[in-house]
Amino acid sequence: MKKEYLNKFYQKTHAERIEALVSAEIISQEDAVDFKRKLALPDEIANHMIENQITTYELPLGLALNFLIDQKEFIVPMATEEPSVIAAASSAAKIINQSGGFETTIQERTMIGQIALTNISNMNQAEQNILQHVDQIIEKANQAHPSIVKRGGGARSVITRQIEADEQYDSPSFFVIHIHIQTLEAMGANIINTMVEAIKPYLESLTGGTAIMGILSNYATECLATVTCRIPVSLLQKGNFSGEEVRDRIIEACQFAIVDPYRAVTHNKGIMNGIDAVVLASGNDTRAIEAGVHAYATRSGQYRSLSSWTKAENGDLVGMMTLPLPVGAVGGSINIHPTAQFTKQLLGNPTAKELESIIVSVGLGQNFSALKALVTEGIQKGHMGLHAKSLAISAGAKGEQIEVVTQELKQRKNMNLVTAKDILKQLNNK
Ligand code: NDP
């Protein structure tokens, strides 16, 4: 890849960006012709993906640049409708790139399948029976999905949990069995669900209980991705704020999100701006990641910041974040959606672990940009500048009018739809 052709990507027109992708040898000249149609999801595929399909729902796909992750450079595809997300990710990556980039540690990927049983007269006896038959349970689970075992994965271990009856919610006691499964390059929902459903009757016979369900848990606490980055204060100066001031204010802003759930939700939403965009662009399941990540934010008993920002001994700002990220490099819509195929190729056909590294890094970068803006000039300056474009389009501006209305809107005190419509009206009356 000749990435020098992507310099000042944001200043290029749409046509120039596609040309740059060709010059950078990311796509061929042939692919560049009718690029959008080639990546679109054909109705004949969409029709088989969901029920009652009538059309497709499009979102912009853009590229975040400058990412250096574990000493490897990435151009990161992001699918999002929100202005400023990609600009913020690229800008964070540029700064962090200059100080060594992101470093990640990815846990051995193990997913959890749950079977819940009720009506068990003796929980301790049931537990004993399960623990005495772990090998048989694992064998039966693996027999239900032999192909994953052939690939080197499959069920690995079993644990039991007893959940007491809860009067407040009028709930019975539950006896829960977790089966830990390695799904390798797949997120594994279907592999896990097949296995847990297959072993339900056997678990009923071992415990004498009634299995109410068997399904994966999206709280993927055995599939964690950790990212760290270090930024020297020399790279943090902004406006009238010194690098030291920006660092200390970012640390305080993060502490605020650690102790206050009202702030933590917004703080984490900013992180998910980046994460969801890459998860979606890669063809993975955004709801699965969202549900698991937010649950992980409550692991201390209170909803808190997912990231932490601290001061290193030498004065650098240090960012860190750990998230459950059970994404797949195969399976689901990844292999059938043409855009997901393209984004996979763009990322250099990453393994599921590499994809986790990319996603968790984008999340931390996104968080850094948001905090830096918030504690210095405020978020609106950059955000509303980009939002002006959406307002211009909402007001009805077309073609070259979009840029004219956007620029005029940025000068106005009240940047809103009414003002955008006024500007457009005046333009049309000229
Ligand atoms: P698939 O059902 O598409 O399964 C992936 C398949 O890929 C495997 O079964 C395996 O099939 C094949 N494969 C090829 N190479 C590999 C490899 N190296 N490692 C692992 N598998 C490989 O996808 P998932 O089981 O991952 O399920 C993901 C989908 O499930 C998502 O679309 C998600 O939205 C959906 N889902 C999510 C739920 C949830 O999150 N609660 C619930 C239900 C569904 P083989 O070995 O036979 O070739």
PDB file of N, CA, C and O in Angstrom, residues 174-216:
ATOM      1  N   PHE A 174     -32.376 -20.300  40.606  1.00  0.00           N
ATOM      2  CA  PHE A 174     -31.897 -20.862  39.337  1.00  0.00           C
ATOM      3  C   PHE A 174     -30.593 -21.593  39.568  1.00  0.00           C
ATOM      4  O   PHE A 174     -29.739 -21.115  40.331  1.00  0.00           O
ATOM      5  N   PHE A 175     -30.451 -22.707  38.882  1.00  0.00           N
ATOM      6  CA  PHE A 175     -29.176 -23.404  38.869  1.00  0.00           C
ATOM      7  C   PHE A 175     -28.631 -23.199  37.445  1.00  0.00           C
ATOM      8  O   PHE A 175     -29.289 -23.561  36.459  1.00  0.00           O
ATOM      9  N   VAL A 176     -27.478 -22.562  37.354  1.00  0.00           N
ATOM     10  CA  VAL A 176     -26.979 -22.153  36.030  1.00  0.00           C
ATOM     11  C   VAL A 176     -25.664 -22.867  35.734  1.00  0.00           C
ATOM     12  O   VAL A 176     -24.776 -22.932  36.587  1.00  0.00           O
ATOM     13  N   ILE A 177     -25.588 -23.363  34.510  1.00  0.00           N
ATOM     14  CA  ILE A 177     -24.346 -24.014  34.080  1.00  0.00           C
ATOM     15  C   ILE A 177     -23.736 -23.167  32.968  1.00  0.00           C
ATOM     16  O   ILE A 177     -24.426 -22.798  32.008  1.00  0.00           O
ATOM     17  N   HIS A 178     -22.470 -22.815  33.137  1.00  0.00           N
ATOM     18  CA  HIS A 178     -21.745 -22.109  32.072  1.00  0.00           C
ATOM     19  C   HIS A 178     -20.816 -23.100  31.408  1.00  0.00           C
ATOM     20  O   HIS A 178     -20.049 -23.781  32.080  1.00  0.00           O
ATOM     21  N   ILE A 179     -20.882 -23.123  30.086  1.00  0.00           N
ATOM     22  CA  ILE A 179     -19.925 -23.951  29.359  1.00  0.00           C
ATOM     23  C   ILE A 179     -19.031 -23.001  28.560  1.00  0.00           C
ATOM     24  O   ILE A 179     -19.527 -22.103  27.875  1.00  0.00           O
ATOM     25  N   HIS A 180     -17.740 -23.126  28.744  1.00  0.00           N
ATOM     26  CA  HIS A 180     -16.778 -22.228  28.084  1.00  0.00           C
ATOM     27  C   HIS A 180     -16.347 -22.850  26.762  1.00  0.00           C
ATOM     28  O   HIS A 180     -15.891 -23.994  26.729  1.00  0.00           O
ATOM     29  N   ILE A 181     -16.508 -22.056  25.709  1.00  0.00           N
ATOM     30  CA  ILE A 181     -16.323 -22.605  24.360  1.00  0.00           C
ATOM     31  C   ILE A 181     -15.364 -21.726  23.559  1.00  0.00           C
ATOM     32  O   ILE A 181     -15.513 -20.497  23.560  1.00  0.00           O
ATOM     33  N   GLN A 182     -14.426 -22.354  22.886  1.00  0.00           N
ATOM     34  CA  GLN A 182     -13.549 -21.587  21.999  1.00  0.00           C
ATOM     35  C   GLN A 182     -14.095 -21.660  20.587  1.00  0.00           C
ATOM     36  O   GLN A 182     -14.193 -22.744  20.001  1.00  0.00           O
ATOM     37  N   THR A 183     -14.475 -20.495  20.090  1.00  0.00           N
ATOM     38  CA  THR A 183     -15.125 -20.445  18.771  1.00  0.00           C
ATOM     39  C   THR A 183     -14.163 -19.903  17.707  1.00  0.00           C
ATOM     40  O   THR A 183     -14.590 -19.556  16.611  1.00  0.00           O
ATOM     41  N   LEU A 184     -12.906 -19.811  18.077  1.00  0.00           N
ATOM     42  CA  LEU A 184     -11.806 -19.427  17.163  1.00  0.00           C
ATOM     43  C   LEU A 184     -12.092 -18.119  16.439  1.00  0.00           C
ATOM     44  O   LEU A 184     -12.267 -17.099  17.071  1.00  0.00           O
ATOM     45  N   GLU A 185     -12.169 -18.160  15.123  1.00  0.00           N
ATOM     46  CA  GLU A 185     -12.310 -16.905  14.362  1.00  0.00           C
ATOM     47  C   GLU A 185     -13.758 -16.406  14.294  1.00  0.00           C
ATOM     48  O   GLU A 185     -14.015 -15.330  13.772  1.00  0.00           O
ATOM     49  N   ALA A 186     -14.695 -17.201  14.795  1.00  0.00           N
ATOM     50  CA  ALA A 186     -16.106 -16.785  14.748  1.00  0.00           C
ATOM     51  C   ALA A 186     -16.510 -16.139  16.072  1.00  0.00           C
ATOM     52  O   ALA A 186     -15.937 -16.449  17.113  1.00  0.00           O
ATOM     53  N   MET A 187     -17.506 -15.231  16.011  1.00  0.00           N
ATOM     54  CA  MET A 187     -18.089 -14.716  17.251  1.00  0.00           C
ATOM     55  C   MET A 187     -18.742 -15.877  17.987  1.00  0.00           C
ATOM     56  O   MET A 187     -18.687 -15.980  19.206  1.00  0.00           O
ATOM     57  N   GLY A 188     -19.384 -16.748  17.229  1.00  0.00           N
ATOM     58  CA  GLY A 188     -19.758 -18.048  17.763  1.00  0.00           C
ATOM     59  C   GLY A 188     -21.165 -18.211  18.288  1.00  0.00           C
ATOM     60  O   GLY A 188     -21.488 -19.265  18.840  1.00  0.00           O
ATOM     61  N   ALA A 189     -22.029 -17.192  18.099  1.00  0.00           N
ATOM     62  CA  ALA A 189     -23.382 -17.291  18.658  1.00  0.00           C
ATOM     63  C   ALA A 189     -24.071 -18.597  18.239  1.00  0.00           C
ATOM     64  O   ALA A 189     -24.633 -19.310  19.077  1.00  0.00           O
ATOM     65  N   ASN A 190     -23.992 -18.889  16.953  1.00  0.00           N
ATOM     66  CA  ASN A 190     -24.724 -20.068  16.482  1.00  0.00           C
ATOM     67  C   ASN A 190     -24.061 -21.374  16.916  1.00  0.00           C
ATOM     68  O   ASN A 190     -24.741 -22.359  17.213  1.00  0.00           O
ATOM     69  N   ILE A 191     -22.730 -21.345  16.984  1.00  0.00           N
ATOM     70  CA  ILE A 191     -21.996 -22.540  17.443  1.00  0.00           C
ATOM     71  C   ILE A 191     -22.395 -22.828  18.902  1.00  0.00           C
ATOM     72  O   ILE A 191     -22.730 -23.953  19.272  1.00  0.00           O
ATOM     73  N   ILE A 192     -22.361 -21.772  19.720  1.00  0.00           N
ATOM     74  CA  ILE A 192     -22.656 -21.927  21.157  1.00  0.00           C
ATOM     75  C   ILE A 192     -24.107 -22.362  21.358  1.00  0.00           C
ATOM     76  O   ILE A 192     -24.397 -23.293  22.126  1.00  0.00           O
ATOM     77  N   ASN A 193     -25.019 -21.684  20.661  1.00  0.00           N
ATOM     78  CA  ASN A 193     -26.435 -22.002  20.845  1.00  0.00           C
ATOM     79  C   ASN A 193     -26.740 -23.450  20.448  1.00  0.00           C
ATOM     80  O   ASN A 193     -27.524 -24.137  21.112  1.00  0.00           O
ATOM     81  N   THR A 194     -26.089 -23.908  19.381  1.00  0.00           N
ATOM     82  CA  THR A 194     -26.281 -25.301  18.959  1.00  0.00           C
ATOM     83  C   THR A 194     -25.815 -26.243  20.077  1.00  0.00           C
ATOM     84  O   THR A 194     -26.491 -27.214  20.423  1.00  0.00           O
ATOM     85  N   MET A 195     -24.652 -25.924  20.650  1.00  0.00           N
ATOM     86  CA  MET A 195     -24.096 -26.809  21.691  1.00  0.00           C
ATOM     87  C   MET A 195     -24.969 -26.821  22.945  1.00  0.00           C
ATOM     88  O   MET A 195     -25.281 -27.889  23.475  1.00  0.00           O
ATOM     89  N   VAL A 196     -25.353 -25.623  23.418  1.00  0.00           N
ATOM     90  CA  VAL A 196     -26.084 -25.606  24.696  1.00  0.00           C
ATOM     91  C   VAL A 196     -27.476 -26.221  24.553  1.00  0.00           C
ATOM     92  O   VAL A 196     -27.960 -26.895  25.469  1.00  0.00           O
ATOM     93  N   GLU A 197     -28.087 -26.041  23.393  1.00  0.00           N
ATOM     94  CA  GLU A 197     -29.409 -26.664  23.218  1.00  0.00           C
ATOM     95  C   GLU A 197     -29.280 -28.180  23.185  1.00  0.00           C
ATOM     96  O   GLU A 197     -30.136 -28.902  23.708  1.00  0.00           O
ATOM     97  N   ALA A 198     -28.162 -28.644  22.598  1.00  0.00           N
ATOM     98  CA  ALA A 198     -27.976 -30.104  22.493  1.00  0.00           C
ATOM     99  C   ALA A 198     -27.783 -30.753  23.862  1.00  0.00           C
ATOM    100  O   ALA A 198     -28.173 -31.905  24.053  1.00  0.00           O
ATOM    101  N   ILE A 199     -27.165 -30.036  24.801  1.00  0.00           N
ATOM    102  CA  ILE A 199     -26.873 -30.694  26.097  1.00  0.00           C
ATOM    103  C   ILE A 199     -27.963 -30.446  27.150  1.00  0.00           C
ATOM    104  O   ILE A 199     -27.883 -30.979  28.256  1.00  0.00           O
ATOM    105  N   LYS A 200     -28.977 -29.663  26.798  1.00  0.00           N
ATOM    106  CA  LYS A 200     -30.052 -29.377  27.767  1.00  0.00           C
ATOM    107  C   LYS A 200     -30.658 -30.648  28.376  1.00  0.00           C
ATOM    108  O   LYS A 200     -30.742 -30.767  29.609  1.00  0.00           O
ATOM    109  N   PRO A 201     -31.091 -31.619  27.538  1.00  0.00           N
ATOM    110  CA  PRO A 201     -31.736 -32.827  28.123  1.00  0.00           C
ATOM    111  C   PRO A 201     -30.789 -33.571  29.064  1.00  0.00           C
ATOM    112  O   PRO A 201     -31.214 -34.073  30.114  1.00  0.00           O
ATOM    113  N   TYR A 202     -29.498 -33.646  28.693  1.00  0.00           N
ATOM    114  CA  TYR A 202     -28.528 -34.366  29.531  1.00  0.00           C
ATOM    115  C   TYR A 202     -28.393 -33.657  30.889  1.00  0.00           C
ATOM    116  O   TYR A 202     -28.336 -34.303  31.946  1.00  0.00           O
ATOM    117  N   LEU A 203     -28.372 -32.328  30.873  1.00  0.00           N
ATOM    118  CA  LEU A 203     -28.238 -31.577  32.125  1.00  0.00           C
ATOM    119  C   LEU A 203     -29.493 -31.747  32.983  1.00  0.00           C
ATOM    120  O   LEU A 203     -29.407 -31.817  34.220  1.00  0.00           O
ATOM    121  N   GLU A 204     -30.647 -31.842  32.312  1.00  0.00           N
ATOM    122  CA  GLU A 204     -31.886 -32.104  33.066  1.00  0.00           C
ATOM    123  C   GLU A 204     -31.787 -33.454  33.762  1.00  0.00           C
ATOM    124  O   GLU A 204     -32.152 -33.596  34.932  1.00  0.00           O
ATOM    125  N   SER A 205     -31.259 -34.453  33.026  1.00  0.00           N
ATOM    126  CA  SER A 205     -31.191 -35.793  33.633  1.00  0.00           C
ATOM    127  C   SER A 205     -30.174 -35.828  34.776  1.00  0.00           C
ATOM    128  O   SER A 205     -30.347 -36.540  35.752  1.00  0.00           O
ATOM    129  N   LEU A 206     -29.103 -35.032  34.666  1.00  0.00           N
ATOM    130  CA  LEU A 206     -28.091 -35.019  35.728  1.00  0.00           C
ATOM    131  C   LEU A 206     -28.558 -34.271  36.986  1.00  0.00           C
ATOM    132  O   LEU A 206     -28.118 -34.570  38.090  1.00  0.00           O
ATOM    133  N   THR A 207     -29.456 -33.298  36.795  1.00  0.00           N
ATOM    134  CA  THR A 207     -29.830 -32.443  37.934  1.00  0.00           C
ATOM    135  C   THR A 207     -31.242 -32.692  38.442  1.00  0.00           C
ATOM    136  O   THR A 207     -31.593 -32.257  39.536  1.00  0.00           O
ATOM    137  N   GLY A 208     -32.062 -33.337  37.602  1.00  0.00           N
ATOM    138  CA  GLY A 208     -33.473 -33.534  37.959  1.00  0.00           C
ATOM    139  C   GLY A 208     -34.273 -32.245  37.819  1.00  0.00           C
ATOM    140  O   GLY A 208     -35.435 -32.161  38.210  1.00  0.00           O
ATOM    141  N   GLY A 209     -33.674 -31.200  37.225  1.00  0.00           N
ATOM    142  CA  GLY A 209     -34.371 -29.915  37.076  1.00  0.00           C
ATOM    143  C   GLY A 209     -35.002 -29.741  35.707  1.00  0.00           C
ATOM    144  O   GLY A 209     -34.974 -30.653  34.870  1.00  0.00           O
ATOM    145  N   THR A 210     -35.581 -28.565  35.503  1.00  0.00           N
ATOM    146  CA  THR A 210     -36.182 -28.235  34.212  1.00  0.00           C
ATOM    147  C   THR A 210     -35.343 -27.136  33.566  1.00  0.00           C
ATOM    148  O   THR A 210     -35.171 -26.058  34.165  1.00  0.00           O
ATOM    149  N   ALA A 211     -34.846 -27.427  32.363  1.00  0.00           N
ATOM    150  CA  ALA A 211     -34.040 -26.404  31.669  1.00  0.00           C
ATOM    151  C   ALA A 211     -34.983 -25.384  31.050  1.00  0.00           C
ATOM    152  O   ALA A 211     -35.837 -25.746  30.240  1.00  0.00           O
ATOM    153  N   ILE A 212     -34.838 -24.110  31.463  1.00  0.00           N
ATOM    154  CA  ILE A 212     -35.742 -23.126  30.851  1.00  0.00           C
ATOM    155  C   ILE A 212     -35.148 -22.529  29.587  1.00  0.00           C
ATOM    156  O   ILE A 212     -35.863 -22.060  28.721  1.00  0.00           O
ATOM    157  N   MET A 213     -33.868 -22.558  29.470  1.00  0.00           N
ATOM    158  CA  MET A 213     -33.247 -22.108  28.215  1.00  0.00           C
ATOM    159  C   MET A 213     -31.775 -22.452  28.169  1.00  0.00           C
ATOM    160  O   MET A 213     -31.140 -22.708  29.197  1.00  0.00           O
ATOM    161  N   GLY A 214     -31.271 -22.421  26.940  1.00  0.00           N
ATOM    162  CA  GLY A 214     -29.837 -22.564  26.729  1.00  0.00           C
ATOM    163  C   GLY A 214     -29.447 -21.575  25.646  1.00  0.00           C
ATOM    164  O   GLY A 214     -30.009 -21.596  24.554  1.00  0.00           O
ATOM    165  N   ILE A 215     -28.529 -20.682  25.933  1.00  0.00           N
ATOM    166  CA  ILE A 215     -28.105 -19.657  24.953  1.00  0.00           C
ATOM    167  C   ILE A 215     -26.763 -19.077  25.374  1.00  0.00           C
ATOM    168  O   ILE A 215     -26.386 -19.180  26.554  1.00  0.00           O
ATOM    169  N   LEU A 216     -26.060 -18.459  24.407  1.00  0.00           N
ATOM    170  CA  LEU A 216     -24.795 -17.820  24.771  1.00  0.00           C
ATOM    171  C   LEU A 216     -25.068 -16.654  25.717  1.00  0.00           C
ATOM    172  O   LEU A 216     -26.185 -16.125  25.740  1.00  0.00           O
TER     173      LEU A 216
END
